[in-house]
Amino acid sequence: MISVTEARERVLNSVKANDPVEVPLMETLGRVLAEDIVADTHIPPFDNSAMDGYALLSEDIVKATEENPVRLEVLEDLPAGYTARRSLGTGQAIRIMTGAPIPPGADAVIPVELTEREDGGVLVRRAVERGANVRKAGEDVRKGETVLSRGARVGPAEMGLLSSLGRARVMIYRAPVVGIISTGDELVPVEEELRPGKIRDSNSYTLWGMVRETGAEPLRLGIVSDDAQALRNAILDHLEEVDAFITSGGVSVGDYDIVKEVLADLGEIDFWKVSMRPGKPQAFGLIEGKPLFGLPGNPVSVMVSFEQFVRPALLKMMGSRELYRPEIEAEIETPMGRSTGRVEFIRVILREEEGKFKARVTGPQGSGILKSMALGQGLAVLGEEVGRLEPGARVRVQLLRVEPGAWRSSAT
Ligand code: AMP
Ligand code: MG
């Protein structure tokens, strides 16, 4: 039996980033950049107005007040998307819209609310500083600047930056294709009627979701019976097509535990027991260099093991610099943990009080209670030596959800 940390290290040491590929911008969301993005232009590309108003020379209106407004001649109206036909001299202004380029000669913009139009001119009743309401060329991004670096995940803001820089095509790491196989004679697919002794396969859906959420490409390969030959065939049939396999079930000690057998036969087993709860039995190894994660069958064990081993590995294969969920520290409000000598992952509901996190167990923590994962927002991690904890104790919590309503402050 090896520790969670050692198992994770071994897994991470056996995988590497996929090759880079060039894809259209629209295919980059959730993927990881395989190149540094260096700006070849300023953003914004030119000085432009931050307001609807009048472009002018700040010096012309230093003395402008409510009582003694300054009158400027208005040369033209300049909407966004066009350049001024004339340059501006002393005593002159150009009506300008947000985003339009600052006309040559102007050094500030006065917002329209502080002015009054008068036929052929404008009355200004207040002074503005040089540079007021002007967005300078390059104030967001400077030409030559490294805006995004290799290993960064592309989100909506990154897509916006890439498009501002004219990057219609981008180098990313190819997303790993992950084949998902459920094992067990008891399993039936979701569309089918339950017969005596059968249960519906849930793991392949959970895993599909987790792989997808990680940013990799899940491929459900169906259910195979507790038969080594069937599993071997399912693996060999898809070996070309996938970068990794995840199986669930068939790894505990028993007559029907076939994953280890097939893995040992087709490739090499690295480990099959990890000192954790839930999730002690699990197999990991390589088949022709491709990782196979043989996760336990119990639905919670699947998710917890995925979080600890598969997710970081997929992120590494995707080229990501960051491999782990954020962790917080929380004070527990309910007793939790048992003395098992293994690391325990307890599903907790979080709330925030006066800037501090509080955690309570979701309820029964059996490895078959999948509801606990739906209720839980995090996994409290109790070290091997910790045992039973009473309210008031502090724990580390891996955050599984950061989404609207994930936790509420007690004020709301
Ligand atoms: P195993 O690791 O194969 O001994 O399975 C442990 C437990 O998980 C058993 O109760 C199985 O019925 C259950 N199980 C295995 N695979 C699945 C699955 N794909 N969906 C739901 N439950 C499963
Ligand atoms: Mg089984």
PDB file of C-alpha atoms and ligand atoms in Angstrom, residues 183-184 186 226 249-250 257, ligand 2:
ATOM      1  CA  THR A 183     -16.942  -3.124 -15.571  1.00  0.00           C
ATOM      2  CA  GLY A 184     -19.472  -5.329 -13.819  1.00  0.00           C
ATOM      3  CA  GLU A 186     -24.525  -6.121 -12.478  1.00  0.00           C
ATOM      4  CA  ASP A 226     -16.668  -9.265 -15.381  1.00  0.00           C
ATOM      5  CA  GLY A 249     -14.861  -1.537 -10.813  1.00  0.00           C
ATOM      6  CA  GLY A 250     -13.071  -4.834 -10.836  1.00  0.00           C
ATOM      7  CA  ASP A 257     -11.445  -8.490 -10.153  1.00  0.00           C
TER       8      ASP A 257
HETATM    9 MG    MG B   2     -17.298  -5.222 -10.063  1.00  0.00          MG
END
